[in-house]
Tab-separated table of C-alpha atoms in Angstrom:
chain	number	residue	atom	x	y	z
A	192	UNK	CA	0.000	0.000	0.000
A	193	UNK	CA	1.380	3.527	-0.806
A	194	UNK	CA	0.427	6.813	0.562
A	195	UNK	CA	0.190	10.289	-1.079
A	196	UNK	CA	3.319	12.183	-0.499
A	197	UNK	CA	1.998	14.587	2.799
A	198	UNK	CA	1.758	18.456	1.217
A	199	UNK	CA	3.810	21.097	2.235
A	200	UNK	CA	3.320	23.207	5.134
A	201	UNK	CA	2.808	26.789	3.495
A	202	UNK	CA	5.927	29.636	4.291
A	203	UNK	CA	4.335	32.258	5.802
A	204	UNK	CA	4.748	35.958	4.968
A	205	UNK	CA	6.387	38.245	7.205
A	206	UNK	CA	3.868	40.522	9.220
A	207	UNK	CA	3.574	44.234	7.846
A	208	UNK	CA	5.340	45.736	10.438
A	209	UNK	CA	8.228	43.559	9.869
A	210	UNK	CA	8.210	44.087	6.156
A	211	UNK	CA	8.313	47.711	6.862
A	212	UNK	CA	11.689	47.782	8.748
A	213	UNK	CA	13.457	46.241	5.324
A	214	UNK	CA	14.860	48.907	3.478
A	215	UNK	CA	15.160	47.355	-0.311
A	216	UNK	CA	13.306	48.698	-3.097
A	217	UNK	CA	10.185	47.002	-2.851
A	218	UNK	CA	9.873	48.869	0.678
A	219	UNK	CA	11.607	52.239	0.762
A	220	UNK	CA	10.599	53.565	-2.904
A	221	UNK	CA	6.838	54.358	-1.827
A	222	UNK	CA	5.181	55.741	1.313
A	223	UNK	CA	3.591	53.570	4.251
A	224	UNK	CA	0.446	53.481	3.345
A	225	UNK	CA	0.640	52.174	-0.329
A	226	UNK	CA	0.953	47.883	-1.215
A	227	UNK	CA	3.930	47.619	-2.472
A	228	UNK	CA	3.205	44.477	-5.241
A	229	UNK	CA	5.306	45.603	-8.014
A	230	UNK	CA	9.101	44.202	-7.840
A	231	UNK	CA	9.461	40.524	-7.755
A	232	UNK	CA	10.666	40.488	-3.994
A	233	UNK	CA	8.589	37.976	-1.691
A	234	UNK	CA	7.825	38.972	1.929
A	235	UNK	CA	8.629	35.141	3.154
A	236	UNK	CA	11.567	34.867	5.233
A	237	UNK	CA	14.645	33.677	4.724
A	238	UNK	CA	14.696	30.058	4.398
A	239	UNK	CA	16.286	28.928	8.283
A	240	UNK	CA	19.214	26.893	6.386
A	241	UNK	CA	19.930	30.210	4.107
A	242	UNK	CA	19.698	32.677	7.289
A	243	UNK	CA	21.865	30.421	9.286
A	244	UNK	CA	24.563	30.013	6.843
A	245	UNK	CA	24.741	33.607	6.513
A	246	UNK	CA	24.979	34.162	9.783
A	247	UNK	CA	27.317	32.070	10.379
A	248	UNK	CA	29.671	33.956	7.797
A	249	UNK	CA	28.596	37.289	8.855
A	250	UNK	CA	29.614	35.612	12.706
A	251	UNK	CA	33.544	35.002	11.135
A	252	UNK	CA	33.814	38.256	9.347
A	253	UNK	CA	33.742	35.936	6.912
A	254	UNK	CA	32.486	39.100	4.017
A	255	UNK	CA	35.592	39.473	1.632
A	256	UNK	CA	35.757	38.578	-1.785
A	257	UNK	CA	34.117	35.693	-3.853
A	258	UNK	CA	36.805	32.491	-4.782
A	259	UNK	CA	34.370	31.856	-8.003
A	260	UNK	CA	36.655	29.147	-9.128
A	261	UNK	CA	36.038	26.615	-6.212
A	262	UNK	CA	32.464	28.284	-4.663
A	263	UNK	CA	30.849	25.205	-4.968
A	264	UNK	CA	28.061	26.876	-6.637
A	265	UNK	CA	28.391	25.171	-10.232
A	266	UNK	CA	28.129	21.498	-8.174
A	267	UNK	CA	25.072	22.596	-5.933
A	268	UNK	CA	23.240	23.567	-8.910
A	269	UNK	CA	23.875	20.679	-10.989
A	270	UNK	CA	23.252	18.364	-7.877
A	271	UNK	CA	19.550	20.249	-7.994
A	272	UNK	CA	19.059	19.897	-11.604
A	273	UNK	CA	19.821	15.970	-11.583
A	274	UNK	CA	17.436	15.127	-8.642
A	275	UNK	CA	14.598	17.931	-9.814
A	276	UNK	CA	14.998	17.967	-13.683
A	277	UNK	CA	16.728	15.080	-14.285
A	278	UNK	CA	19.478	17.276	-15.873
A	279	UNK	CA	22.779	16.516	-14.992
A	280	UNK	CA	24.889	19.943	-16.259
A	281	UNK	CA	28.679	19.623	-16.459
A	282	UNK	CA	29.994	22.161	-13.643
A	283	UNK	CA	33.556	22.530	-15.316
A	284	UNK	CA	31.174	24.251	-18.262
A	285	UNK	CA	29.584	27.050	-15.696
A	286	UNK	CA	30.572	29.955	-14.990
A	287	UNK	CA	29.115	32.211	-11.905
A	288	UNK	CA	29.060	35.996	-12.035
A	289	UNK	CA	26.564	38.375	-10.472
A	290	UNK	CA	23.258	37.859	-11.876
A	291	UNK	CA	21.110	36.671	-14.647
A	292	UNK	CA	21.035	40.365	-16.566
A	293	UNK	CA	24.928	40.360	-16.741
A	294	UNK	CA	24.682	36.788	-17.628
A	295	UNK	CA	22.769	37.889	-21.007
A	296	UNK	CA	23.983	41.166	-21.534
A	297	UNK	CA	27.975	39.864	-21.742
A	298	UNK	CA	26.992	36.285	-23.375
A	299	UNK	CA	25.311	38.828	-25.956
A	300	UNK	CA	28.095	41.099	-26.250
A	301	UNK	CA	29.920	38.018	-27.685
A	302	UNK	CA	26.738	36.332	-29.803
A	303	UNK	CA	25.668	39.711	-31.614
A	304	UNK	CA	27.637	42.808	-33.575
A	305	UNK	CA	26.341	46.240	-33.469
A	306	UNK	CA	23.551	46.501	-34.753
A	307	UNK	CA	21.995	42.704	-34.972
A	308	UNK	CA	18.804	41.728	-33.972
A	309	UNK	CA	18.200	39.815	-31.182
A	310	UNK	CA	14.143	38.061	-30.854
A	311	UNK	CA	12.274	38.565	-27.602
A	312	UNK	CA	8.980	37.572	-26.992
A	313	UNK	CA	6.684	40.668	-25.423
A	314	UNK	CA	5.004	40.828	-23.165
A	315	UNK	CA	8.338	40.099	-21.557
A	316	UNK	CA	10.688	41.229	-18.537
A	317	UNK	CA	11.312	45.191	-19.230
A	318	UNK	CA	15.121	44.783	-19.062
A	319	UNK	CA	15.140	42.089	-21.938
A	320	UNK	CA	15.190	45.242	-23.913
A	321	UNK	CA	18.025	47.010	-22.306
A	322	UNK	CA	20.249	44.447	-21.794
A	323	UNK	CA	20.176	43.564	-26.101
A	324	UNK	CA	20.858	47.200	-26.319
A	325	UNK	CA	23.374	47.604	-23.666
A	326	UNK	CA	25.360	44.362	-25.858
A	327	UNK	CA	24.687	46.516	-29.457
A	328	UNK	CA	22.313	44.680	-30.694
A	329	UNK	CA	18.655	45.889	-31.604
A	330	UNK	CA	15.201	44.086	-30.422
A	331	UNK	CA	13.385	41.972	-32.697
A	332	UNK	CA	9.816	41.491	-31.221
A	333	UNK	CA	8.101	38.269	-32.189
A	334	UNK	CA	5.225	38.596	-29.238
A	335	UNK	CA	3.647	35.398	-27.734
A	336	UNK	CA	0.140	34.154	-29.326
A	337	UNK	CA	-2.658	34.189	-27.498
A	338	UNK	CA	-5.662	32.803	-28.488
A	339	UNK	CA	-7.314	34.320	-25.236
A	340	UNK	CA	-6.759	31.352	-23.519
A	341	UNK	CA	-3.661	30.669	-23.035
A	342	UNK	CA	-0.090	32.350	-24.629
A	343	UNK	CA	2.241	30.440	-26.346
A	344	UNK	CA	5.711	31.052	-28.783
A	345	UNK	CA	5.207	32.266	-31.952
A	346	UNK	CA	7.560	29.364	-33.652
A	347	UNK	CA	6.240	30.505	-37.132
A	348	UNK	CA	7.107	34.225	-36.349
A	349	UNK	CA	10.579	33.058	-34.318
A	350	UNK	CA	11.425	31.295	-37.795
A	351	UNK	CA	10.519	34.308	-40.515
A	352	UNK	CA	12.606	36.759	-38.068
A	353	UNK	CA	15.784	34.516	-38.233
A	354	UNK	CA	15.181	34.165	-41.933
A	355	UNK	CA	15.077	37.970	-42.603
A	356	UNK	CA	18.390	38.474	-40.293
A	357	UNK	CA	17.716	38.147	-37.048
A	358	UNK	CA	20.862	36.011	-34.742
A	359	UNK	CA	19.431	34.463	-32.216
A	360	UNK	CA	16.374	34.383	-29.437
A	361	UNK	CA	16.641	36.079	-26.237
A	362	UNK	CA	14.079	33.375	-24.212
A	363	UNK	CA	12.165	33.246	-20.721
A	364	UNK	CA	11.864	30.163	-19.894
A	365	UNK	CA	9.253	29.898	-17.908
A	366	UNK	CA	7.852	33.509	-19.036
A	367	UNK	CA	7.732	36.315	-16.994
A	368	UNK	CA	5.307	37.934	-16.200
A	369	UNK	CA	2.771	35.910	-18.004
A	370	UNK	CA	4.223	32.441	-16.338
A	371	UNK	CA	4.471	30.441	-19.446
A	372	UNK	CA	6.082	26.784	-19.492
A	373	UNK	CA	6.736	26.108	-22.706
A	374	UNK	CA	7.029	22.328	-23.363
A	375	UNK	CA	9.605	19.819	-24.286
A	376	UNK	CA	8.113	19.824	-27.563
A	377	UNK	CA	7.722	23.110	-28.427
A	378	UNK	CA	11.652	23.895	-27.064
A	379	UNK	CA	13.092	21.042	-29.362
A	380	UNK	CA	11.017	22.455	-32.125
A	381	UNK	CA	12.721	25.779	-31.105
A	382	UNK	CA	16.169	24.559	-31.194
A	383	UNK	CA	15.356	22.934	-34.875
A	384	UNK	CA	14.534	26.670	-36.015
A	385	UNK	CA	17.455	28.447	-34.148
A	386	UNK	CA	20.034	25.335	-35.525
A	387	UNK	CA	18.641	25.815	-39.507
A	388	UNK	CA	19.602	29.429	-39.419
A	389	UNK	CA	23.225	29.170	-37.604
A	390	UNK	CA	21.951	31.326	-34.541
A	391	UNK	CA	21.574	31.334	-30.724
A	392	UNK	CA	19.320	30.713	-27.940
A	393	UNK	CA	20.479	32.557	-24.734
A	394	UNK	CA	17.298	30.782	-22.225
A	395	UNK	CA	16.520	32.922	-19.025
A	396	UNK	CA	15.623	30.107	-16.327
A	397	UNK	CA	15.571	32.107	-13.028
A	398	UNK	CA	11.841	31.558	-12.404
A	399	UNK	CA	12.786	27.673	-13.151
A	400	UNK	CA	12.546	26.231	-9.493
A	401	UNK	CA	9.243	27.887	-9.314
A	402	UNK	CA	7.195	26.138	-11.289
A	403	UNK	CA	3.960	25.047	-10.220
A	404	UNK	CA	2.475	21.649	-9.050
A	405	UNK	CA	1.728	19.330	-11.956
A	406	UNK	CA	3.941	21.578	-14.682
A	407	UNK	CA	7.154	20.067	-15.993
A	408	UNK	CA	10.029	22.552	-16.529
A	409	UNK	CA	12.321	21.723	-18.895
A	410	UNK	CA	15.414	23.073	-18.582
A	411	UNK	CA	17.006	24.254	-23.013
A	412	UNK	CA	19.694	22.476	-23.110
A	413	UNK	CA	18.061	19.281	-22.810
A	414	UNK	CA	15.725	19.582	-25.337
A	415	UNK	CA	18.459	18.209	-28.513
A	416	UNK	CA	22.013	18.195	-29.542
A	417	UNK	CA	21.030	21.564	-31.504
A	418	UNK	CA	20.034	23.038	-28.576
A	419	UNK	CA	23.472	22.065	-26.847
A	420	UNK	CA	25.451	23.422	-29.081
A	421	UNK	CA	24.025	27.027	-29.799
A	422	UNK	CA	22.347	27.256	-26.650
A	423	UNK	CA	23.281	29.229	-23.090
A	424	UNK	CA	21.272	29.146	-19.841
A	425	UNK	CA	20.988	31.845	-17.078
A	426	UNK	CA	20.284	30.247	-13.733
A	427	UNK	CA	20.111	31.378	-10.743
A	428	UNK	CA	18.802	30.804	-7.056
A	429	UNK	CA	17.762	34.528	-6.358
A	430	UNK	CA	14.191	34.323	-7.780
A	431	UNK	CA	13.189	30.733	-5.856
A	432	UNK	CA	14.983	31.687	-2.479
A	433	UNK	CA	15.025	35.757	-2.388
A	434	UNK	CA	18.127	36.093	-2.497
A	435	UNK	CA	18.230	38.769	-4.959
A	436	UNK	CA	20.621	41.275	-3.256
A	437	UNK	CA	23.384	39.013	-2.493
A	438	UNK	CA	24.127	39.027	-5.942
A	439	UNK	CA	25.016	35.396	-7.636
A	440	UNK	CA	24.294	33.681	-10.609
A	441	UNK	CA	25.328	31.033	-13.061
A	442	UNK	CA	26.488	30.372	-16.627
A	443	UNK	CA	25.219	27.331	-17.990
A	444	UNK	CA	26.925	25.492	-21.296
A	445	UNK	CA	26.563	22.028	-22.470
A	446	UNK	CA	28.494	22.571	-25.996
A	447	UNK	CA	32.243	23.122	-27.169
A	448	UNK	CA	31.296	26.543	-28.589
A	449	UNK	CA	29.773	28.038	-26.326
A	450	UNK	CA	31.376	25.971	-23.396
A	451	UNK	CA	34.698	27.668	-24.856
A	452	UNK	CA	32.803	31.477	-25.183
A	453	UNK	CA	31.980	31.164	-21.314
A	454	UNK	CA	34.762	29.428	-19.987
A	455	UNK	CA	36.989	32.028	-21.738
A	456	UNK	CA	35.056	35.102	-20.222
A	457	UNK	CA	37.310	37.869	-18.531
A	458	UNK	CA	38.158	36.743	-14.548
A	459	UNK	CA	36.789	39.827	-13.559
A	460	UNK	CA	33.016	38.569	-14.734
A	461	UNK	CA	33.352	35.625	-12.289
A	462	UNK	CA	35.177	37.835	-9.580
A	463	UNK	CA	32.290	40.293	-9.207
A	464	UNK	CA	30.017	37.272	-7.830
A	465	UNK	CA	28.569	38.233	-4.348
A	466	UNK	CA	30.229	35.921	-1.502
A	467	UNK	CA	27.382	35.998	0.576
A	468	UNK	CA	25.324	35.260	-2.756
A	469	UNK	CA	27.031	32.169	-3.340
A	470	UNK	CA	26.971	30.729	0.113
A	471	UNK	CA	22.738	31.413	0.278
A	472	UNK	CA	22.361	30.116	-3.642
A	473	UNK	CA	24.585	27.004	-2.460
A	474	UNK	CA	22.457	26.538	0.746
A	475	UNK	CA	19.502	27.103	-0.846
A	476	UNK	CA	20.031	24.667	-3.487
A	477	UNK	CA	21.420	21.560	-1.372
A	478	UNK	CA	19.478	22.401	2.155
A	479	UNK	CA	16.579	24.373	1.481
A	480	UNK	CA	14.079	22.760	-0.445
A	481	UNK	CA	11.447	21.975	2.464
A	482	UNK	CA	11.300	25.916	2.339
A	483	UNK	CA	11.066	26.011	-1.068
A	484	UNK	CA	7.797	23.433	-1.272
A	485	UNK	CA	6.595	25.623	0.990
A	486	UNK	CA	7.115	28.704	-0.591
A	487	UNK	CA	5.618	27.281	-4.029
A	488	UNK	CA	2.450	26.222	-2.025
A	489	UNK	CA	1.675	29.243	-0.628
A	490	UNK	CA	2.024	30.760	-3.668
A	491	UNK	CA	-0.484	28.617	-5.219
A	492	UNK	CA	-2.764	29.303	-2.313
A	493	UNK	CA	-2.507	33.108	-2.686
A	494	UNK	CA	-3.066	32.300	-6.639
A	495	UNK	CA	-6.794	30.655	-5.457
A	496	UNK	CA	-7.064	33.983	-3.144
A	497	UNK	CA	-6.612	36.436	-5.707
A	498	UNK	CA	-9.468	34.590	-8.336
A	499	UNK	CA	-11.436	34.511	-5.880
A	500	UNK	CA	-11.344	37.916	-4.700
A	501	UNK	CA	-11.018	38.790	-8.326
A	502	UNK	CA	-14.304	37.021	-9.261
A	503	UNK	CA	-15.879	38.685	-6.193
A	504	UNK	CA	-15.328	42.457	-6.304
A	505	UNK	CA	-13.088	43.202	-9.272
A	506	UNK	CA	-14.716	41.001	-12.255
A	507	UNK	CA	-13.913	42.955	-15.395
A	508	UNK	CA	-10.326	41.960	-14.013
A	509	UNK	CA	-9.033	39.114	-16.026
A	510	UNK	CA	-6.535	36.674	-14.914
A	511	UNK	CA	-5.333	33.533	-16.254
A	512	UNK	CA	-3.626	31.381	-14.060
A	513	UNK	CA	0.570	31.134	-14.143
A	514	UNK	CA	2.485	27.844	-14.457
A	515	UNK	CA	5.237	29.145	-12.649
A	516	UNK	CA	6.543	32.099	-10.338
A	517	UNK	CA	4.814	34.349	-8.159
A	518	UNK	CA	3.592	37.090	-10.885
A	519	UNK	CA	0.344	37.518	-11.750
A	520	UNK	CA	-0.471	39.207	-15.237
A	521	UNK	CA	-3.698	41.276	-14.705
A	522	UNK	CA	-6.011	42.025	-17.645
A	523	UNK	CA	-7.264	45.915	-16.667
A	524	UNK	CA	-8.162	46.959	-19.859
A	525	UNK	CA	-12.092	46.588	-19.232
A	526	UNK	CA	-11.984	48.879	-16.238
A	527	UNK	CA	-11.414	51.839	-18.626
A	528	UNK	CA	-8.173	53.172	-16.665
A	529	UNK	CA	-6.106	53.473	-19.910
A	530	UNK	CA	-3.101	52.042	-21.774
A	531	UNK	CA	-0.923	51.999	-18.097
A	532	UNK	CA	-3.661	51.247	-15.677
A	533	UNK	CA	-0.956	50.109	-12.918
A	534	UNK	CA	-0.844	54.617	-12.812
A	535	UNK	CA	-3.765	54.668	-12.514
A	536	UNK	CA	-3.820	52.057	-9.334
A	537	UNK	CA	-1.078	53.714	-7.516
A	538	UNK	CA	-2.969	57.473	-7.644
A	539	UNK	CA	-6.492	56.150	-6.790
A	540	UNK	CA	-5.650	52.628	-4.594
A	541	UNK	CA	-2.143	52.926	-3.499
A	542	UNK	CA	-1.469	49.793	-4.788
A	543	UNK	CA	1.544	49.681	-6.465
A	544	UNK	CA	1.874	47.060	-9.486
A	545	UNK	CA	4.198	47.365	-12.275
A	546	UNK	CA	3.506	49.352	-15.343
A	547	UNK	CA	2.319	46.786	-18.143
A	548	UNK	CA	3.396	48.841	-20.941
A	549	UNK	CA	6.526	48.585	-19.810
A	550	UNK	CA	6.425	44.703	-21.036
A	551	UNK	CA	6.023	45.808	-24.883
A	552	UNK	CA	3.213	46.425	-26.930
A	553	UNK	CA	1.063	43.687	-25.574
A	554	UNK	CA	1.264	45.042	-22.158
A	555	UNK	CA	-0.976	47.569	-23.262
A	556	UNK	CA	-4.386	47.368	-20.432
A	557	UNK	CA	-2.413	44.968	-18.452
A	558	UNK	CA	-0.402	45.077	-14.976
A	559	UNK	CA	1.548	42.477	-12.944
A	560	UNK	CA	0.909	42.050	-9.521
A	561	UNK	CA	3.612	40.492	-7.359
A	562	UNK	CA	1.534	37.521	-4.788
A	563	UNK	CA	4.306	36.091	-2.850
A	564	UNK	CA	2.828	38.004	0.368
A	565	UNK	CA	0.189	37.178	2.751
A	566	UNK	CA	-3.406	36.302	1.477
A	567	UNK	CA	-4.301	39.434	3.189
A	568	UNK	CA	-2.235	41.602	1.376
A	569	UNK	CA	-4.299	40.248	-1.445
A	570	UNK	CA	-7.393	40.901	-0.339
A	571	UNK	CA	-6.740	44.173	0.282
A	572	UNK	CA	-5.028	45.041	-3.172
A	573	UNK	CA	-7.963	43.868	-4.472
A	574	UNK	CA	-10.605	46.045	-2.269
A	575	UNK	CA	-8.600	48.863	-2.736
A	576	UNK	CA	-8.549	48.464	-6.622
A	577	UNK	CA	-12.103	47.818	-6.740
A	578	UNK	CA	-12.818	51.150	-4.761
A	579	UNK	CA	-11.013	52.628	-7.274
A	580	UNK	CA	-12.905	51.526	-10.408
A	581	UNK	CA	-16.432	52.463	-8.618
């Protein structure tokens, strides 16, 4: 006889007036009296294995610089990606570094010239466009379809861009903010129409570890030897474990080209990694995933919250549910409160969400709203905004 594995015990947010003494973004850019549901910061604590291996360090005066070349980092992460993804990545192919934008923005200043297009798939993480900028290149939009059900890639519109020039696809993987999971098939498909045109996939996983119950993440450079060979993946343990400040994240290769592009990166790319961000991404990913179960389950929890409230007091809201991460991508367009109705919720609510335009084109109407807080918070964001569109 077997038994149903017992479901985890839900993290719990810090109270409000804890969450007002941190001084990061998410809490020191707006007054005390608005929600602030806009940055992707949670307001869980610290897993206990992360905030006692920090202490710890902080207890040596152990806070001097990084040794990236034996961190341990590289063989934590692969360690997690065998036992969750069944992905066994080759640490003497990573690289660490800071985070996942430098990750893309130096792999591109390698991939592209000045001037070459790079495809990105709006609506999509604001500094996707930035970062192909800051390398030289220029944006190629090829938006996500959406049959107004559900969003998916536009493989037909990936494959005409490459063909009229474009170099290579700039993915998120899952998507943020709409929380798309692409699947296996749809990735290998992907890598077949990056390989026929000679050009590159650079794959954002940071919302990887946070995908939902019952979705299967599957990590690029699985998906076929194409995707091996032309392929780079940005990981990091800063979105799953808030650990966003410390300031670590990963190169992942799995082919000679770009194994030898990474590898031979500038010392100074790996030296810049965070020391305190390596110890908490290391914790988090060989001690820390009881938290992390935890963390995913409340988030699905607040997920049921904010429908429900939705459905209850703000119904020409429209939501469709994530597959991953803790953003929620909030139709506003019927409430009449223009193309950047997150504005709009800041001056009448004091709720503050992040601007949808801001996404591209198809953020037009629309606003993400950050849930990994307490159900309460929820239910107030909501009341507020539907005060607001009375």
């Amino acid at each position: 006889m077997t038994t149903s594995p017992k479901p985890a015990q839900r993290t719990v947010a810090d109270p409000l007036d804890v969450l007002h003494t941190r001084t990061s973004v998410k809490w020191s850019l707006y007054p005390a009296d608005v929600l602030p549901m806009f940055v992707a910061e949670m307001d869980f604590p610290l897993a206990p294995e992360i905030r006692a291996a920090l202490a710890e360090t902080i207890s040596r005066s152990d806070t001097g610089y990084a040794n990236a070349l034996s961190s341990g980092l590289p063989e934590a992460f692969s360690a997690y990606a065998t036992e969750v993804w069944g992905w066994a990545p080759d640490p003497s192919l990573m690289r660490t570094t800071t985070d996942v934008s430098v990750v893309i923005v130096e792999s591109l200043r390698r991939l592209v010239r000045p001037g070459e297009r790079v495809i990105i798939n709006p609506p999509v993480y604001p500094p996707f466009y930035d970062l192909v900028e800051e390398a030289g290149g220029v944006v190629d939009e090829v938006p996500l379809l959406d049959d107004g059900e559900s969003f998916s890639l536009d493989l037909a519109g990936i494959d005409t861009a490459l063909r009229g020039g474009a170099r290579g696809v700039l993915l998120c993987n899952p998507h943020n903010p709409v929380g798309l999971v692409p699947s296996r098939e749809v990735l290998t498909e992907l890598s077949r129409i990056v390989a026929k045109h000679g050009g590159f996939t650079l794959s954002d996983e940071i919302h990887a570890p946070l995908v939902h119950t019952g979705v299967e993440f599957t990590p690029y450079l699985t998906v076929s030897e194409e995707a091996r060979a032309h392929g780079i993946a940005a990981e990091s343990a800063s979105k799953a474990f808030n650990l966003a400040g410390l300031k670590s994240a990963l190169f992942v290769t799995a082919g000679d080209v770009m194994s030898r592009m990474v590898t031979g990166l500038p010392d100074e790319v790996s030296f810049r990694t965070g020391h305190l961000g390596i110890i908490a991404a290391r914790t988090g990913f060989t001690e820390s995933r009881g938290w992390l179960a935890g963390t995913i389950a409340a988030i699905e929890h607040n997920l049921s919250v904010l429908e429900s409230a939705l459905a209850d007091q703000l119904p020409a809201a429209r939501l469709r549910r994530p597959q991953a991460s803790y953003l929620a991508w909030l139709d506003l367009t019927e409430l009449g409160w223009g193309d950047d109705p997150a504005a709009v919720a800041l001056e009448r609510a004091k709720v503050a969400l992040h601007h949808g335009p801001a996404f591209g084109a198809p953020g037009t109407g629309h606003a993400r709203m950050n849930i990994a807080c307490a159900p309460d918070t929820i239910t107030e964001a909501v009341t507020r905004l539907a005060r607001a569109a009375v």
